XYZ file of C-alpha atoms in Angstrom:
658
model
C 68.457 236.710 -12.560
C 71.385 234.807 -14.012
C 71.107 231.160 -14.818
C 73.010 230.033 -11.715
C 70.537 231.653 -9.295
C 69.358 228.335 -7.857
C 72.704 227.992 -6.137
C 71.465 230.597 -3.616
C 69.784 228.938 -0.618
C 67.051 230.444 1.567
C 67.025 228.916 5.079
C 63.478 229.093 6.499
C 63.187 228.840 10.294
C 59.443 228.987 10.813
C 57.778 226.152 12.769
C 57.409 222.905 10.897
C 54.555 222.968 8.384
C 54.172 226.773 8.279
C 56.558 227.611 5.420
C 54.942 225.775 2.508
C 53.534 228.871 0.771
C 56.695 230.912 1.225
C 58.871 228.006 0.090
C 56.864 227.722 -3.130
C 57.264 231.435 -3.859
C 61.008 231.269 -3.224
C 61.321 228.247 -5.481
C 59.510 230.173 -8.215
C 61.986 232.997 -7.642
C 64.866 230.602 -8.307
C 66.089 229.948 -4.755
C 66.880 226.671 -3.121
C 64.952 226.251 0.138
C 66.215 224.598 3.337
C 63.545 224.028 5.995
C 65.340 224.482 9.333
C 62.689 225.102 12.063
C 63.947 226.969 15.114
C 60.663 226.763 17.052
C 58.380 223.811 17.554
C 54.748 224.186 18.608
C 53.755 221.629 21.265
C 50.439 221.053 23.046
C 49.888 222.205 26.604
C 50.563 219.952 29.550
C 47.384 221.221 31.218
C 44.632 222.484 28.858
C 42.215 223.097 31.732
C 42.835 226.899 32.030
C 42.179 227.378 28.308
C 39.014 225.289 28.479
C 37.833 227.256 31.517
C 38.455 230.566 29.762
C 36.551 229.479 26.640
C 33.700 228.207 28.784
C 33.243 231.791 30.038
C 33.495 233.630 26.685
C 30.240 235.443 27.401
C 32.001 237.316 30.235
C 34.638 238.889 27.958
C 34.359 242.110 25.970
C 37.321 241.276 23.702
C 39.428 238.226 22.831
C 42.927 238.724 21.392
C 44.933 236.037 19.583
C 48.631 236.873 19.332
C 49.510 234.488 16.468
C 48.057 232.027 13.948
C 49.341 229.194 16.140
C 47.280 230.507 19.043
C 44.213 230.642 16.796
C 44.637 227.131 15.412
C 45.382 225.523 18.784
C 42.726 227.354 20.770
C 39.872 227.093 18.271
C 40.655 223.428 17.644
C 40.037 222.818 21.326
C 37.024 225.161 21.469
C 35.137 223.263 18.770
C 32.044 225.494 18.834
C 30.666 228.369 16.761
C 32.264 231.654 17.692
C 29.803 234.215 19.119
C 29.081 236.887 16.514
C 28.901 239.676 19.081
C 32.339 238.944 20.597
C 35.116 241.032 18.949
C 38.397 239.349 18.047
C 41.743 241.131 17.899
C 44.728 239.803 15.913
C 48.154 241.181 15.009
C 48.556 240.601 11.285
C 47.187 239.184 8.036
C 48.410 235.687 8.861
C 46.173 235.640 11.914
C 43.283 237.065 9.873
C 43.692 234.191 7.407
C 43.791 231.711 10.296
C 40.516 233.135 11.632
C 38.944 232.759 8.194
C 39.947 229.088 8.141
C 37.903 228.658 11.310
C 34.891 230.569 9.999
C 35.545 233.870 11.786
C 35.581 236.695 9.249
C 33.939 240.016 8.523
C 31.192 241.031 8.158
C 29.617 238.227 10.214
C 32.199 238.738 12.935
C 34.042 241.778 14.189
C 37.760 241.310 13.545
C 40.164 244.016 14.747
C 43.576 243.931 13.018
C 46.187 246.428 11.766
C 45.847 247.308 8.077
C 48.413 248.256 5.467
C 48.891 252.047 5.128
C 46.867 253.681 2.371
C 49.924 255.577 1.144
C 51.737 252.360 0.339
C 54.155 252.639 3.251
C 55.512 249.700 5.199
C 52.837 248.185 7.477
C 53.554 247.421 11.120
C 51.977 244.238 12.424
C 52.773 244.253 16.123
C 51.248 244.824 19.542
C 51.594 248.582 19.271
C 49.611 248.717 16.031
C 46.967 246.358 17.404
C 46.539 248.524 20.511
C 45.995 251.562 18.301
C 43.351 249.638 16.336
C 41.630 248.580 19.584
C 41.526 252.192 20.726
C 39.996 253.219 17.421
C 37.460 250.370 17.460
C 36.246 251.044 21.005
C 36.512 254.819 20.921
C 39.480 254.829 23.258
C 41.028 252.232 25.530
C 39.144 253.720 28.477
C 35.989 252.119 27.071
C 37.387 248.770 28.263
C 37.720 249.949 31.870
C 36.166 247.417 34.214
C 35.588 244.924 31.382
C 37.301 241.591 30.903
C 39.763 240.988 28.070
C 41.159 237.558 27.184
C 44.588 237.245 25.520
C 45.324 233.830 24.000
C 49.014 233.222 23.344
C 51.839 230.736 23.777
C 53.540 230.088 27.071
C 55.318 233.340 27.866
C 55.732 236.279 25.515
C 55.596 240.071 25.615
C 53.483 241.741 28.259
C 53.308 245.125 26.505
C 49.763 244.824 25.188
C 48.452 243.354 28.451
C 50.113 246.139 30.441
C 48.588 248.849 28.230
C 45.131 247.333 28.590
C 45.543 247.073 32.351
C 46.647 250.700 32.459
C 43.389 251.537 30.699
C 41.454 249.764 33.468
C 40.655 246.490 31.702
C 40.604 243.176 33.572
C 43.111 241.226 31.468
C 43.332 237.433 31.596
C 46.258 235.647 29.923
C 45.873 232.032 28.878
C 48.276 229.784 26.962
C 47.132 227.745 23.965
C 50.440 226.027 23.133
C 54.044 225.621 24.188
C 57.114 226.769 22.273
C 60.018 224.337 22.457
C 63.425 224.234 20.824
C 63.403 221.494 18.175
C 66.357 219.319 17.298
C 66.958 219.694 13.534
C 67.567 216.606 11.457
C 71.085 215.366 10.760
C 70.639 216.042 7.054
C 69.665 219.626 7.808
C 72.801 220.112 9.902
C 74.951 218.715 7.102
C 73.398 221.213 4.716
C 74.029 224.058 7.207
C 77.689 223.038 7.501
C 77.990 223.217 3.713
C 76.313 226.633 3.566
C 78.571 228.046 6.265
C 81.511 226.663 4.325
C 81.038 229.348 1.681
C 77.876 228.669 -0.308
C 75.676 231.733 -0.842
C 72.654 231.714 1.427
C 70.526 233.795 3.790
C 68.497 233.023 6.922
C 64.887 234.008 7.545
C 64.042 234.564 11.215
C 60.503 235.659 12.060
C 60.669 235.867 15.869
C 63.074 236.991 18.557
C 62.835 233.593 20.191
C 63.884 231.995 16.903
C 67.027 234.141 16.861
C 67.857 233.085 20.421
C 67.244 229.428 19.587
C 69.536 229.719 16.546
C 72.243 231.164 18.764
C 71.867 228.325 21.301
C 71.865 225.605 18.637
C 74.938 227.127 17.019
C 76.812 227.062 20.316
C 75.969 223.377 20.715
C 76.503 222.083 17.160
C 78.878 224.403 15.264
C 82.580 225.066 15.430
C 84.029 228.462 16.262
C 84.700 229.157 12.587
C 81.162 228.151 11.626
C 79.696 230.299 14.409
C 81.702 233.262 13.130
C 80.486 232.587 9.587
C 76.911 232.342 10.862
C 77.188 235.685 12.664
C 78.266 237.290 9.355
C 75.681 235.451 7.246
C 72.751 237.492 5.853
C 69.622 237.499 8.023
C 66.179 238.500 6.802
C 63.636 239.608 9.407
C 60.235 241.315 9.111
C 60.290 243.347 12.352
C 62.675 245.844 13.977
C 62.408 244.136 17.365
C 63.771 240.920 15.859
C 66.571 242.955 14.291
C 67.497 244.380 17.701
C 67.612 240.919 19.238
C 69.798 239.623 16.393
C 72.254 242.496 16.689
C 72.464 241.977 20.447
C 73.475 238.364 19.774
C 76.247 239.376 17.328
C 74.601 239.108 13.883
C 75.747 241.990 11.696
C 74.188 241.481 8.237
C 70.483 242.014 8.741
C 67.885 242.983 6.163
C 64.620 244.403 7.507
C 61.810 243.668 5.049
C 58.586 244.514 6.817
C 55.613 242.172 7.149
C 54.354 239.999 4.312
C 55.718 237.043 2.354
C 55.963 239.171 -0.821
C 58.466 241.498 0.819
C 60.459 238.531 2.131
C 60.568 236.933 -1.333
C 61.642 240.257 -2.827
C 64.519 240.500 -0.334
C 65.727 236.973 -1.070
C 65.539 237.607 -4.824
C 67.680 240.705 -4.400
C 70.218 238.768 -2.327
C 70.305 235.994 -4.904
C 71.054 238.529 -7.640
C 73.842 240.054 -5.558
C 75.280 236.585 -4.908
C 75.772 236.135 -8.664
C 77.613 239.475 -8.851
C 79.001 239.949 -5.330
C 79.494 243.512 -4.236
C 82.805 244.665 -2.985
C 81.440 247.104 -0.447
C 80.933 246.051 3.140
C 77.376 244.873 3.846
C 75.071 247.325 5.523
C 71.619 246.962 6.988
C 68.984 247.593 4.354
C 65.393 248.566 5.144
C 63.058 247.533 2.348
C 59.753 249.230 1.808
C 57.241 249.359 -0.966
C 59.217 252.177 -2.606
C 62.655 250.584 -2.670
C 62.037 247.793 -5.172
C 64.144 249.437 -7.857
C 67.841 249.621 -7.386
C 69.677 252.904 -7.784
C 72.275 252.748 -10.429
C 75.417 254.818 -9.961
C 76.058 257.140 -12.852
C 79.311 256.664 -14.762
C 81.311 259.898 -15.233
C 82.270 260.743 -18.788
C 85.874 260.747 -19.838
C 87.431 264.151 -19.558
C 89.072 265.631 -22.573
C 92.818 265.502 -22.576
C 94.578 268.671 -21.540
C 96.755 270.319 -24.118
C 100.312 269.267 -23.889
C 102.943 271.773 -22.862
C 106.621 271.667 -23.438
C 108.464 269.928 -20.708
C 110.215 272.015 -18.180
C 113.804 271.187 -17.721
C 115.116 272.243 -14.380
C 118.709 273.095 -13.912
C 120.796 270.333 -12.508
C 120.992 270.755 -8.781
C 124.134 270.366 -6.943
C 124.956 266.976 -5.491
C 124.318 267.990 -1.894
C 120.795 269.167 -2.679
C 119.924 265.877 -4.398
C 120.886 263.869 -1.300
C 118.710 266.035 0.932
C 115.662 265.501 -1.283
C 116.112 261.763 -1.088
C 116.202 261.932 2.691
C 113.051 263.986 2.757
C 111.391 261.481 0.460
C 112.292 258.640 2.817
C 110.948 260.574 5.790
C 107.684 261.292 3.999
C 107.288 257.654 2.988
C 107.956 256.477 6.524
C 105.506 259.018 7.929
C 102.814 257.931 5.490
C 103.454 254.302 6.318
C 103.248 255.032 10.028
C 100.006 256.955 9.551
C 98.464 254.188 7.468
C 99.599 251.575 10.003
C 98.239 253.571 12.905
C 94.943 254.085 11.131
C 94.702 250.370 10.323
C 95.608 249.467 13.880
C 93.012 251.885 15.215
C 90.370 250.401 12.935
C 91.300 246.919 14.068
C 91.086 247.947 17.707
C 87.686 249.516 17.053
C 86.474 246.329 15.434
C 87.779 244.308 18.354
C 86.039 246.646 20.788
C 82.805 246.328 18.837
C 83.102 242.546 18.749
C 83.908 242.361 22.437
C 81.008 244.656 23.276
C 78.632 242.536 21.207
C 79.888 239.361 22.820
C 79.646 240.977 26.237
C 76.033 241.905 25.532
C 75.382 238.373 24.372
C 76.949 236.931 27.499
C 74.997 239.352 29.673
C 71.775 238.395 27.937
C 72.589 234.716 28.319
C 73.507 235.221 31.974
C 70.275 237.106 32.640
C 68.278 234.455 30.842
C 70.115 231.710 32.724
C 69.509 233.511 36.006
C 65.826 233.848 35.204
C 65.542 230.200 34.261
C 67.433 229.216 37.410
C 65.099 231.250 39.584
C 62.119 229.749 37.814
C 63.567 226.267 38.270
C 64.179 226.907 41.971
C 60.665 228.250 42.389
C 59.288 225.244 40.543
C 61.380 222.892 42.679
C 60.165 224.592 45.852
C 56.602 224.358 44.634
C 57.085 220.701 43.763
C 58.542 220.034 47.225
C 55.563 221.741 48.825
C 53.163 219.760 46.691
C 55.005 216.536 47.510
C 54.761 217.283 51.223
C 51.060 217.972 50.844
C 50.636 214.784 48.837
C 52.503 212.805 51.520
C 50.171 214.182 54.171
C 47.124 213.429 52.054
C 48.458 209.943 51.326
C 48.920 209.256 55.045
C 45.402 210.519 55.736
C 44.057 208.363 52.928
C 45.854 205.296 54.288
C 44.490 205.913 57.776
C 41.013 206.388 56.377
C 41.389 203.208 54.345
C 42.427 201.238 57.412
C 39.506 202.635 59.391
C 37.103 201.788 56.594
C 38.570 198.313 56.311
C 38.113 197.754 60.035
C 34.544 199.001 59.838
C 33.916 196.749 56.885
C 35.241 193.753 58.781
C 33.051 194.608 61.743
C 29.995 195.010 59.556
C 30.820 191.883 57.578
C 30.209 189.673 60.581
C 26.953 187.862 60.151
C 24.242 187.096 62.637
C 25.759 183.756 63.632
C 29.088 185.397 64.457
C 27.442 187.836 66.838
C 25.431 184.998 68.381
C 28.565 182.922 68.976
C 30.270 185.943 70.519
C 27.379 186.227 72.957
C 27.454 182.497 73.764
C 31.224 182.640 74.279
C 30.789 185.484 76.759
C 28.100 183.560 78.659
C 30.224 180.406 78.853
C 33.318 182.322 79.970
C 31.405 183.990 82.798
C 29.835 180.679 83.875
C 33.220 178.936 83.866
C 34.789 181.652 85.995
C 31.947 181.571 88.524
C 32.072 177.780 88.654
C 35.774 177.743 89.423
C 35.522 180.507 92.011
C 32.374 179.524 93.902
C 31.762 175.936 92.816
C 28.083 176.784 92.330
C 27.040 174.232 89.765
C 23.463 175.478 89.722
C 24.423 178.898 88.385
C 26.703 177.314 85.787
C 23.891 174.958 84.798
C 21.506 177.880 84.308
C 24.090 179.710 82.152
C 24.592 176.649 79.914
C 20.865 176.186 79.517
C 20.471 179.841 78.493
C 23.294 179.475 75.948
C 21.633 176.361 74.538
C 18.339 178.245 74.206
C 20.166 181.077 72.417
C 21.708 178.665 69.909
C 18.398 176.912 69.320
C 17.305 179.786 67.043
C 20.116 179.027 64.555
C 20.033 176.152 62.084
C 23.704 176.318 61.112
C 25.982 173.303 61.409
C 28.287 175.174 63.774
C 25.398 175.901 66.134
C 24.459 172.209 66.193
C 28.054 171.253 67.041
C 28.224 173.751 69.896
C 24.847 172.613 71.232
C 26.134 169.034 71.390
C 29.097 170.222 73.451
C 26.738 172.186 75.708
C 24.596 169.088 76.246
C 27.645 167.143 77.414
C 28.628 169.857 79.897
C 25.032 170.124 81.148
C 24.978 166.402 81.889
C 28.274 166.662 83.768
C 26.944 169.504 85.892
C 23.760 167.610 86.712
C 25.720 164.501 87.737
C 28.291 166.399 89.794
C 27.894 166.149 93.620
C 27.341 169.411 95.378
C 27.609 170.539 98.989
C 24.618 172.259 100.580
C 26.456 175.442 101.310
C 23.263 177.334 101.926
C 22.012 174.842 104.545
C 25.342 174.802 106.318
C 25.443 178.585 106.324
C 21.947 178.670 107.871
C 23.050 176.314 110.659
C 26.000 178.559 111.412
C 23.691 181.578 111.483
C 21.411 179.763 114.022
C 24.383 178.896 116.196
C 25.625 182.499 116.101
C 22.178 183.760 117.095
C 22.112 181.479 120.220
C 25.564 182.402 121.532
C 24.357 185.441 123.463
C 21.844 183.294 125.422
C 24.271 180.538 126.417
C 25.117 180.423 130.161
C 28.705 180.421 131.238
C 29.921 177.624 133.437
C 30.070 179.900 136.513
C 26.618 181.320 135.909
C 24.622 178.056 135.923
C 21.742 177.953 138.525
C 21.135 174.622 140.312
C 17.388 174.154 140.797
C 16.113 173.132 144.309
C 12.698 172.477 145.779
C 11.015 175.293 147.616
C 10.114 174.475 151.249
C 6.437 173.757 151.769
C 4.668 173.685 155.188
C 2.170 170.857 155.822
C -1.369 171.957 156.489
C -3.583 170.423 159.165
C -5.497 168.497 156.560
C -2.279 167.109 155.165
C -1.126 166.075 158.639
C -4.467 164.388 159.427
C -4.474 162.577 156.138
C -0.910 161.366 156.609
C -1.592 160.271 160.209
C -4.665 158.355 159.122
C -2.709 156.661 156.411
C 0.274 155.721 158.543
C -1.505 155.183 161.813
C 0.943 157.443 163.612
C -0.038 160.213 165.929
C -0.709 163.557 164.378
C 1.935 165.353 166.360
C 4.536 162.918 165.160
C 3.516 163.357 161.581
C 3.629 167.110 161.984
C 7.107 166.872 163.524
C 8.475 164.796 160.701
C 7.177 167.310 158.161
C 8.591 170.252 160.040
C 12.040 168.664 160.417
C 12.108 167.671 156.733
C 11.339 171.265 155.674
C 14.114 172.583 157.870
C 16.532 170.101 156.272
C 15.604 171.084 152.712
C 16.139 174.713 153.463
C 19.521 173.944 154.957
C 20.536 171.974 151.817
C 19.648 174.963 149.559
C 22.138 177.122 151.349
C 25.132 175.120 149.982
C 25.704 173.819 146.331
C 28.445 171.418 145.299
C 29.333 171.138 141.558
C 32.212 169.673 139.505
C 34.032 172.194 137.255
C 37.025 170.906 135.315
C 38.256 174.348 134.087
C 38.992 176.810 136.801
C 39.158 179.741 134.310
C 35.430 179.461 133.729
C 34.773 180.299 137.407
C 37.165 183.254 137.293
C 35.442 184.951 134.318
C 33.548 188.009 135.419
C 30.308 189.083 133.737
C 32.209 191.710 131.699
C 34.690 189.116 130.530
C 31.822 186.804 129.644
C 30.699 189.364 127.043
C 34.065 189.188 125.314
C 34.039 185.383 125.482
C 30.720 185.288 123.640
C 31.920 187.834 121.031
C 35.053 185.803 120.423
C 32.986 182.675 119.782
C 30.713 184.570 117.389
C 33.730 185.922 115.474
C 35.044 182.387 115.109
C 31.714 181.226 113.742
C 31.479 184.184 111.334
C 34.966 183.412 110.019
C 33.946 179.791 109.588
C 30.897 180.943 107.620
C 33.083 183.002 105.247
C 35.404 180.031 104.762
C 32.354 177.905 104.025
C 31.181 180.256 101.286
C 34.714 180.398 99.924
C 34.804 176.587 99.906
C 37.901 176.651 102.126
C 37.349 173.443 104.054
C 40.529 173.585 106.155
C 39.994 177.146 107.370
C 36.334 176.458 108.139
C 37.122 173.380 110.237
C 39.869 175.202 112.122
C 37.450 177.972 113.103
C 34.753 175.446 114.043
C 37.149 173.519 116.276
C 38.236 176.717 118.004
C 34.587 177.670 118.605
C 33.790 174.192 119.966
C 36.760 174.387 122.327
C 35.542 177.748 123.660
C 32.055 176.322 124.209
C 33.434 173.366 126.154
C 35.735 175.555 128.229
C 33.596 178.521 129.197
C 29.942 177.500 128.810
C 27.690 175.252 130.851
C 27.602 171.881 129.173
C 24.449 170.869 131.006
C 22.444 173.696 129.446
C 20.184 172.637 126.601
C 21.067 175.713 124.519
C 24.741 174.872 124.803
C 24.075 171.331 123.717
C 21.949 172.572 120.793
C 24.739 174.871 119.561
C 27.289 172.090 119.855
C 25.034 169.799 117.805
C 24.786 172.440 115.035
C 28.542 172.878 114.958
C 29.073 169.126 114.784
C 26.707 168.902 111.800
C 28.593 171.651 109.940
C 31.917 170.097 110.876
C 30.807 166.749 109.567
C 29.974 168.127 106.085
C 32.762 167.963 103.454
C 33.434 170.782 101.028
C 35.974 168.850 98.957
C 33.719 168.297 95.948
C 35.245 167.911 92.433
C 33.849 170.753 90.312
C 33.488 169.913 86.592
C 34.737 172.340 83.919
C 33.115 173.699 80.747
C 36.067 173.080 78.418
C 34.030 171.070 75.916
C 31.650 173.941 75.199
C 34.376 176.588 75.270
C 36.554 174.645 72.818
C 33.644 174.215 70.406
C 32.974 177.960 70.375
C 36.676 178.793 69.962
C 36.961 176.445 66.972
C 34.114 178.264 65.241
C 35.667 181.666 65.951
C 39.091 180.574 64.697
C 37.579 179.404 61.397
C 35.644 182.673 61.062
């Protein structure tokens, strides 16, 4: 290589930290190296699926790692000794070296990987070659039917190998070990790229289809139209035909296919560096390098032909003038025809190039549109899934809040101590006693309720219980000192009066007693005559006439009745009179129990008036009933009933502080 070979720059686009060995080899070959990563390896957002898959390694018949990155990321998380009986499949020598770094190597472990051809041909390190090796290792892919296969890869990627294994009947599980993201190159790297695209000799190394797509996207965002055009015509070095196809679809037209292996890549860059010193004039074509094309074919130089013997010049006769003018015209026509043909050919070539460029750009736009459509659909699906999850989370949050409130209420209920429950019970007892006292005025029942509450509080030694007991003692003293009407005794008197009403005689039914006539015997006459000294016949006559007179007096009775209605009441009407009096007394009894003094007295007065109007006042039963009614009428129900506010306020103060 000429002395100025270091002016050729090799742009390496592998992920950061994975180009050190290749960069050293290129530097030894005399190339400048620019590290310009087009893919960045990032950890997973959720490593749980990978951890779950590695926890069940015993269930798998084969584990496949698609790249060294997958090996490094997955085994770093696994952190245990790999089972010797579990086969491992990898794509190329880089993955084999990565397995060796983690202690997985033959013969202790079974590693399935494509090998370089024995005839020295170009090796193929891809999914197709790995599938062929798996078939050979297991005696056919059908041997994996019904068995589980784990494929560890990045997020996304080709499904070819998984589809072939599924077609063979295997139960394939895909799990991601890392994420591929588009990095943002450094400003200094972009400045160097601008300089290279300005005319400095260089070439790009792209080792994945995704790297080519990322380069295209970054160029659209950071480069000018002229720089993008220069980039599309810049030399690209790629190790796999699939990457070449992707690059051509995106508009790159100078692509060198090297095959797998850093040695082949270094050899390609060295060849390009040599050509950069002596640039070729021919249009660049795609070169496919193999192990047999290291030497360059040298075009043979033809020897100089010997000079032909000279012959005497032929002198034509001078043509006439008219013939000379015709030849000139024909010459002009021929020149114009040639010029038109050359112009048409050039125009046709230009149109062809434009068609090719437009077709390439159309393919690029179609690919971008399809990719954008796919990403949009994925984004919409993700958004819909997020909305669904948010709705579920809202429902769960509402349920959690309701459960929290219920638990808080239960906690508050359970947090009440024994004294709180006791004061609740005392408060209920006092409230009931106060209501009964105000409604019935029964101080005895209220007194019993307060004494029971005091006995209930006696079991507590708290200061609040002592305070409430003091208030209870005050109310108990007030109840004991309060005057009370003997409602029970008065009610009994009314009951006695009601029971005697049916036996009371009406004024028109009273019977006047008279002496029964009695005839004097002979002995009585003799005794009377002896005593008076009168003759016996005279004594007998006086007795006989007196008897006749008494009998005559019994035939007629004269009485004083002030109310004429009493004499007009028939026996049937007397029944209703008695019932009316009893109803009055029953109403008075109800008013008595209700402590309605005015209503009770009104009913008593009405009953007394009926007794005086319709019943015999001379009868002892009538007089007895009137005496009972006068006793009830003389009693007063207007007694001031004390309240229990002192005790109730003491209990409420304790509850408000609690």
